[in-house]
Structure formats: C-alpha cells, structure tokens
Amino acid sequence: MFTIDKPLPAITEDGAPYWAACREGRLAVQRCTACGHLRFPPAVLCPRCLAEAHEWTPLSGRGTIYSFIVVHRPQHPAFFADAPYNVAIVELEEGIRLHGNVIECPNEELRIGMPVEVVFEKIDDEVTLPRFRPRP
Ligand SMILES: [Zn+2]
C-alpha cells in the first residue's frame, strides 16, 4: 500500500535545545535572564523586554487541557488513517501552552481542565514528540 510520511517539525537553530530535551524525555523552554519571562516558542528576543539573554529551564510536564478538537477529516493525507484523532492545547503548570495529542484516553472522555502529563514518542533520531496522557 502507498503511504505518505507525516510532516515533522523543522528543527531550527533557536529550537534545537527544545528538541534535544525532548529526545532526553523532558520539556525545557527559554527563560529570559533579564526579566524571567518563559518563552515559547523559542525566539531570539524576549517578547516582553526584548533581551537576548536566556537560559534553558526545565518544565514540570504537568498541566491541564486548555482546549481540544477531534479531527474527523484530516487536511493532510498522511493523517487519514489516524482519524478520528485529537489535537489539544495543554496549559502547563508554568503557564506555557503546548499543542499535542492526548493518548491513553478515548476522544469522548476528553474534557477541558482534565489534568494531563507529558509523555514522549520517538519518531526518528531527530524528532521526539511530546504527547500527553491523563494523570490522576
Ligand atoms: Zn525578558
């Protein structure tokens, strides 16, 4: 059967440390060393104070579902076989919002505010994707 590879995130120079952390099974974001603002997605300048200086700081990986959809008609053929699948926005404890799929939970049981935690799925040697699963 003919299959189409799923598109993967582009790993940019600014985002490389984020993806390196994912490969190690943890979430990390830039923290501005001038004002403390957490930056996501990674950027050259702090959107709050415009400082360049930053350090990478770990995140808890715990959060709640801020919003979600269930996709029944994917736009990209590589996802046709996965439908219906969910895409959620998870608000982490630190206030960062990430997109991802919630796994280990039927789509019908997803709820806004549901507590979730990050898990990682290795796609290839470069890309390990964060996904989320319900937590007690
Ligand atoms: Zn700043």
JSON list of C-alpha atoms and ligand atoms in Angstrom, two decimals:
[
{"chain": "A", "resi": 1, "resn": "MET", "atom": "CA", "xyz": [0.00, 0.00, 0.00]},
{"chain": "A", "resi": 2, "resn": "PHE", "atom": "CA", "xyz": [1.17, 3.51, -0.79]},
{"chain": "A", "resi": 3, "resn": "THR", "atom": "CA", "xyz": [1.90, 5.53, 2.32]},
{"chain": "A", "resi": 4, "resn": "ILE", "atom": "CA", "xyz": [2.81, 9.17, 2.82]},
{"chain": "A", "resi": 5, "resn": "ASP", "atom": "CA", "xyz": [5.22, 10.19, 5.56]},
{"chain": "A", "resi": 6, "resn": "LYS", "atom": "CA", "xyz": [3.81, 12.55, 8.15]},
{"chain": "A", "resi": 7, "resn": "PRO", "atom": "CA", "xyz": [5.32, 16.02, 8.16]},
{"chain": "A", "resi": 8, "resn": "LEU", "atom": "CA", "xyz": [7.69, 16.57, 11.08]},
{"chain": "A", "resi": 9, "resn": "PRO", "atom": "CA", "xyz": [8.65, 19.74, 12.94]},
{"chain": "A", "resi": 10, "resn": "ALA", "atom": "CA", "xyz": [11.52, 21.73, 11.44]},
{"chain": "A", "resi": 11, "resn": "ILE", "atom": "CA", "xyz": [14.35, 21.86, 13.96]},
{"chain": "A", "resi": 12, "resn": "THR", "atom": "CA", "xyz": [15.70, 25.39, 13.82]},
{"chain": "A", "resi": 13, "resn": "GLU", "atom": "CA", "xyz": [18.85, 26.71, 15.49]},
{"chain": "A", "resi": 14, "resn": "ASP", "atom": "CA", "xyz": [16.75, 28.54, 18.11]},
{"chain": "A", "resi": 15, "resn": "GLY", "atom": "CA", "xyz": [14.63, 25.48, 18.81]},
{"chain": "A", "resi": 16, "resn": "ALA", "atom": "CA", "xyz": [17.37, 22.83, 18.78]},
{"chain": "A", "resi": 17, "resn": "PRO", "atom": "CA", "xyz": [17.74, 22.77, 22.61]},
{"chain": "A", "resi": 18, "resn": "TYR", "atom": "CA", "xyz": [13.98, 22.21, 22.95]},
{"chain": "A", "resi": 19, "resn": "TRP", "atom": "CA", "xyz": [14.15, 19.15, 20.67]},
{"chain": "A", "resi": 20, "resn": "ALA", "atom": "CA", "xyz": [17.33, 17.90, 22.36]},
{"chain": "A", "resi": 21, "resn": "ALA", "atom": "CA", "xyz": [15.48, 17.99, 25.70]},
{"chain": "A", "resi": 22, "resn": "CYS", "atom": "CA", "xyz": [12.54, 16.08, 24.17]},
{"chain": "A", "resi": 23, "resn": "ARG", "atom": "CA", "xyz": [14.95, 13.39, 22.96]},
{"chain": "A", "resi": 24, "resn": "GLU", "atom": "CA", "xyz": [16.09, 13.10, 26.61]},
{"chain": "A", "resi": 25, "resn": "GLY", "atom": "CA", "xyz": [12.49, 12.76, 27.81]},
{"chain": "A", "resi": 26, "resn": "ARG", "atom": "CA", "xyz": [11.97, 16.22, 29.29]},
{"chain": "A", "resi": 27, "resn": "LEU", "atom": "CA", "xyz": [10.44, 19.56, 28.41]},
{"chain": "A", "resi": 28, "resn": "ALA", "atom": "CA", "xyz": [12.53, 22.72, 28.52]},
{"chain": "A", "resi": 29, "resn": "VAL", "atom": "CA", "xyz": [11.92, 26.31, 27.44]},
{"chain": "A", "resi": 30, "resn": "GLN", "atom": "CA", "xyz": [13.89, 29.52, 27.29]},
{"chain": "A", "resi": 31, "resn": "ARG", "atom": "CA", "xyz": [13.74, 31.71, 30.38]},
{"chain": "A", "resi": 32, "resn": "CYS", "atom": "CA", "xyz": [14.75, 35.34, 29.92]},
{"chain": "A", "resi": 33, "resn": "THR", "atom": "CA", "xyz": [17.63, 36.06, 32.31]},
{"chain": "A", "resi": 34, "resn": "ALA", "atom": "CA", "xyz": [16.72, 39.77, 32.28]},
{"chain": "A", "resi": 35, "resn": "CYS", "atom": "CA", "xyz": [13.04, 39.60, 33.29]},
{"chain": "A", "resi": 36, "resn": "GLY", "atom": "CA", "xyz": [12.34, 35.90, 33.98]},
{"chain": "A", "resi": 37, "resn": "HIS", "atom": "CA", "xyz": [9.69, 35.53, 31.26]},
{"chain": "A", "resi": 38, "resn": "LEU", "atom": "CA", "xyz": [9.31, 31.98, 29.90]},
{"chain": "A", "resi": 39, "resn": "ARG", "atom": "CA", "xyz": [9.49, 32.00, 26.11]},
{"chain": "A", "resi": 40, "resn": "PHE", "atom": "CA", "xyz": [7.71, 29.51, 23.91]},
{"chain": "A", "resi": 41, "resn": "PRO", "atom": "CA", "xyz": [8.15, 29.01, 21.05]},
{"chain": "A", "resi": 42, "resn": "PRO", "atom": "CA", "xyz": [11.91, 29.65, 21.22]},
{"chain": "A", "resi": 43, "resn": "ALA", "atom": "CA", "xyz": [12.92, 33.08, 19.99]},
{"chain": "A", "resi": 44, "resn": "VAL", "atom": "CA", "xyz": [15.98, 35.29, 19.60]},
{"chain": "A", "resi": 45, "resn": "LEU", "atom": "CA", "xyz": [14.48, 38.09, 21.70]},
{"chain": "A", "resi": 46, "resn": "CYS", "atom": "CA", "xyz": [12.29, 38.09, 24.78]},
{"chain": "A", "resi": 47, "resn": "PRO", "atom": "CA", "xyz": [8.80, 39.22, 23.67]},
{"chain": "A", "resi": 48, "resn": "ARG", "atom": "CA", "xyz": [8.34, 41.02, 27.00]},
{"chain": "A", "resi": 49, "resn": "CYS", "atom": "CA", "xyz": [11.61, 43.01, 27.41]},
{"chain": "A", "resi": 50, "resn": "LEU", "atom": "CA", "xyz": [13.48, 42.38, 24.10]},
{"chain": "A", "resi": 51, "resn": "ALA", "atom": "CA", "xyz": [16.58, 41.00, 25.87]},
{"chain": "A", "resi": 52, "resn": "GLU", "atom": "CA", "xyz": [18.54, 38.30, 24.03]},
{"chain": "A", "resi": 53, "resn": "ALA", "atom": "CA", "xyz": [19.99, 36.65, 27.13]},
{"chain": "A", "resi": 54, "resn": "HIS", "atom": "CA", "xyz": [18.28, 33.47, 28.19]},
{"chain": "A", "resi": 55, "resn": "GLU", "atom": "CA", "xyz": [18.81, 30.09, 29.75]},
{"chain": "A", "resi": 56, "resn": "TRP", "atom": "CA", "xyz": [17.01, 26.82, 29.19]},
{"chain": "A", "resi": 57, "resn": "THR", "atom": "CA", "xyz": [14.89, 25.79, 32.12]},
{"chain": "A", "resi": 58, "resn": "PRO", "atom": "CA", "xyz": [13.02, 22.52, 32.72]},
{"chain": "A", "resi": 59, "resn": "LEU", "atom": "CA", "xyz": [9.24, 22.34, 32.89]},
{"chain": "A", "resi": 60, "resn": "SER", "atom": "CA", "xyz": [7.17, 20.01, 35.06]},
{"chain": "A", "resi": 61, "resn": "GLY", "atom": "CA", "xyz": [5.38, 18.37, 32.14]},
{"chain": "A", "resi": 62, "resn": "ARG", "atom": "CA", "xyz": [2.14, 18.60, 34.16]},
{"chain": "A", "resi": 63, "resn": "GLY", "atom": "CA", "xyz": [-0.80, 20.66, 33.05]},
{"chain": "A", "resi": 64, "resn": "THR", "atom": "CA", "xyz": [-4.44, 20.68, 32.10]},
{"chain": "A", "resi": 65, "resn": "ILE", "atom": "CA", "xyz": [-6.29, 20.58, 28.79]},
{"chain": "A", "resi": 66, "resn": "TYR", "atom": "CA", "xyz": [-6.94, 24.21, 27.84]},
{"chain": "A", "resi": 67, "resn": "SER", "atom": "CA", "xyz": [-8.81, 23.31, 24.65]},
{"chain": "A", "resi": 68, "resn": "PHE", "atom": "CA", "xyz": [-9.04, 20.47, 22.16]},
{"chain": "A", "resi": 69, "resn": "ILE", "atom": "CA", "xyz": [-10.60, 19.35, 18.90]},
{"chain": "A", "resi": 70, "resn": "VAL", "atom": "CA", "xyz": [-11.30, 15.93, 17.44]},
{"chain": "A", "resi": 71, "resn": "VAL", "atom": "CA", "xyz": [-10.27, 15.74, 13.80]},
{"chain": "A", "resi": 72, "resn": "HIS", "atom": "CA", "xyz": [-12.59, 13.62, 11.65]},
{"chain": "A", "resi": 73, "resn": "ARG", "atom": "CA", "xyz": [-11.46, 14.85, 8.21]},
{"chain": "A", "resi": 74, "resn": "PRO", "atom": "CA", "xyz": [-7.70, 15.49, 8.17]},
{"chain": "A", "resi": 75, "resn": "GLN", "atom": "CA", "xyz": [-6.37, 18.02, 5.67]},
{"chain": "A", "resi": 76, "resn": "HIS", "atom": "CA", "xyz": [-3.18, 16.04, 5.04]},
{"chain": "A", "resi": 77, "resn": "PRO", "atom": "CA", "xyz": [-3.39, 12.54, 3.53]},
{"chain": "A", "resi": 78, "resn": "ALA", "atom": "CA", "xyz": [-0.70, 11.22, 5.89]},
{"chain": "A", "resi": 79, "resn": "PHE", "atom": "CA", "xyz": [-3.22, 11.53, 8.74]},
{"chain": "A", "resi": 80, "resn": "PHE", "atom": "CA", "xyz": [-6.24, 9.94, 7.02]},
{"chain": "A", "resi": 81, "resn": "ALA", "atom": "CA", "xyz": [-5.70, 6.57, 8.72]},
{"chain": "A", "resi": 82, "resn": "ASP", "atom": "CA", "xyz": [-5.47, 8.20, 12.18]},
{"chain": "A", "resi": 83, "resn": "ALA", "atom": "CA", "xyz": [-8.89, 9.88, 12.11]},
{"chain": "A", "resi": 84, "resn": "PRO", "atom": "CA", "xyz": [-10.65, 10.50, 14.33]},
{"chain": "A", "resi": 85, "resn": "TYR", "atom": "CA", "xyz": [-7.80, 11.85, 16.46]},
{"chain": "A", "resi": 86, "resn": "ASN", "atom": "CA", "xyz": [-7.50, 14.70, 18.93]},
{"chain": "A", "resi": 87, "resn": "VAL", "atom": "CA", "xyz": [-5.33, 17.79, 18.98]},
{"chain": "A", "resi": 88, "resn": "ALA", "atom": "CA", "xyz": [-5.17, 19.52, 22.33]},
{"chain": "A", "resi": 89, "resn": "ILE", "atom": "CA", "xyz": [-3.75, 22.72, 23.72]},
{"chain": "A", "resi": 90, "resn": "VAL", "atom": "CA", "xyz": [-2.28, 21.88, 27.11]},
{"chain": "A", "resi": 91, "resn": "GLU", "atom": "CA", "xyz": [-1.59, 24.64, 29.59]},
{"chain": "A", "resi": 92, "resn": "LEU", "atom": "CA", "xyz": [1.38, 23.58, 31.67]},
{"chain": "A", "resi": 93, "resn": "GLU", "atom": "CA", "xyz": [1.72, 24.50, 35.35]},
{"chain": "A", "resi": 94, "resn": "GLU", "atom": "CA", "xyz": [4.28, 27.13, 34.35]},
{"chain": "A", "resi": 95, "resn": "GLY", "atom": "CA", "xyz": [1.77, 28.86, 32.06]},
{"chain": "A", "resi": 96, "resn": "ILE", "atom": "CA", "xyz": [3.25, 27.63, 28.75]},
{"chain": "A", "resi": 97, "resn": "ARG", "atom": "CA", "xyz": [0.70, 26.29, 26.26]},
{"chain": "A", "resi": 98, "resn": "LEU", "atom": "CA", "xyz": [1.72, 23.40, 24.00]},
{"chain": "A", "resi": 99, "resn": "HIS", "atom": "CA", "xyz": [-0.15, 21.64, 21.21]},
{"chain": "A", "resi": 100, "resn": "GLY", "atom": "CA", "xyz": [-0.18, 17.88, 21.26]},
{"chain": "A", "resi": 101, "resn": "ASN", "atom": "CA", "xyz": [-2.23, 14.73, 21.15]},
{"chain": "A", "resi": 102, "resn": "VAL", "atom": "CA", "xyz": [-3.74, 13.22, 24.27]},
{"chain": "A", "resi": 103, "resn": "ILE", "atom": "CA", "xyz": [-3.13, 9.49, 24.28]},
{"chain": "A", "resi": 104, "resn": "GLU", "atom": "CA", "xyz": [-4.36, 6.68, 26.54]},
{"chain": "A", "resi": 105, "resn": "CYS", "atom": "CA", "xyz": [-7.80, 8.34, 26.64]},
{"chain": "A", "resi": 106, "resn": "PRO", "atom": "CA", "xyz": [-10.80, 7.88, 24.32]},
{"chain": "A", "resi": 107, "resn": "ASN", "atom": "CA", "xyz": [-11.67, 11.10, 22.49]},
{"chain": "A", "resi": 108, "resn": "GLU", "atom": "CA", "xyz": [-15.17, 11.02, 24.04]},
{"chain": "A", "resi": 109, "resn": "GLU", "atom": "CA", "xyz": [-13.66, 11.29, 27.53]},
{"chain": "A", "resi": 110, "resn": "LEU", "atom": "CA", "xyz": [-11.52, 14.38, 26.86]},
{"chain": "A", "resi": 111, "resn": "ARG", "atom": "CA", "xyz": [-12.57, 17.41, 28.92]},
{"chain": "A", "resi": 112, "resn": "ILE", "atom": "CA", "xyz": [-11.33, 20.96, 29.23]},
{"chain": "A", "resi": 113, "resn": "GLY", "atom": "CA", "xyz": [-9.48, 21.19, 32.53]},
{"chain": "A", "resi": 114, "resn": "MET", "atom": "CA", "xyz": [-8.54, 17.49, 32.54]},
{"chain": "A", "resi": 115, "resn": "PRO", "atom": "CA", "xyz": [-5.18, 17.00, 34.32]},
{"chain": "A", "resi": 116, "resn": "VAL", "atom": "CA", "xyz": [-2.54, 15.58, 31.97]},
{"chain": "A", "resi": 117, "resn": "GLU", "atom": "CA", "xyz": [1.19, 14.85, 31.97]},
{"chain": "A", "resi": 118, "resn": "VAL", "atom": "CA", "xyz": [3.72, 14.73, 29.18]},
{"chain": "A", "resi": 119, "resn": "VAL", "atom": "CA", "xyz": [5.00, 11.51, 27.65]},
{"chain": "A", "resi": 120, "resn": "PHE", "atom": "CA", "xyz": [7.41, 11.27, 24.75]},
{"chain": "A", "resi": 121, "resn": "GLU", "atom": "CA", "xyz": [7.26, 9.37, 21.50]},
{"chain": "A", "resi": 122, "resn": "LYS", "atom": "CA", "xyz": [10.45, 8.90, 19.49]},
{"chain": "A", "resi": 123, "resn": "ILE", "atom": "CA", "xyz": [9.67, 9.40, 15.81]},
{"chain": "A", "resi": 124, "resn": "ASP", "atom": "CA", "xyz": [13.22, 9.23, 14.43]},
{"chain": "A", "resi": 125, "resn": "ASP", "atom": "CA", "xyz": [16.77, 10.10, 15.53]},
{"chain": "A", "resi": 126, "resn": "GLU", "atom": "CA", "xyz": [15.99, 13.84, 15.35]},
{"chain": "A", "resi": 127, "resn": "VAL", "atom": "CA", "xyz": [12.38, 14.18, 16.42]},
{"chain": "A", "resi": 128, "resn": "THR", "atom": "CA", "xyz": [10.81, 13.02, 19.66]},
{"chain": "A", "resi": 129, "resn": "LEU", "atom": "CA", "xyz": [7.31, 14.41, 20.08]},
{"chain": "A", "resi": 130, "resn": "PRO", "atom": "CA", "xyz": [5.73, 15.38, 23.38]},
{"chain": "A", "resi": 131, "resn": "ARG", "atom": "CA", "xyz": [2.28, 13.91, 23.84]},
{"chain": "A", "resi": 132, "resn": "PHE", "atom": "CA", "xyz": [0.02, 13.93, 26.88]},
{"chain": "A", "resi": 133, "resn": "ARG", "atom": "CA", "xyz": [-1.90, 11.38, 28.89]},
{"chain": "A", "resi": 134, "resn": "PRO", "atom": "CA", "xyz": [-4.42, 11.77, 31.71]},
{"chain": "A", "resi": 135, "resn": "ARG", "atom": "CA", "xyz": [-2.99, 11.91, 35.22]},
{"chain": "A", "resi": 136, "resn": "PRO", "atom": "CA", "xyz": [-4.85, 11.27, 38.47]},
{"chain": "B", "resi": 1, "resn": "ZN", "atom": "ZN", "xyz": [12.66, 39.42, 29.21]}
]
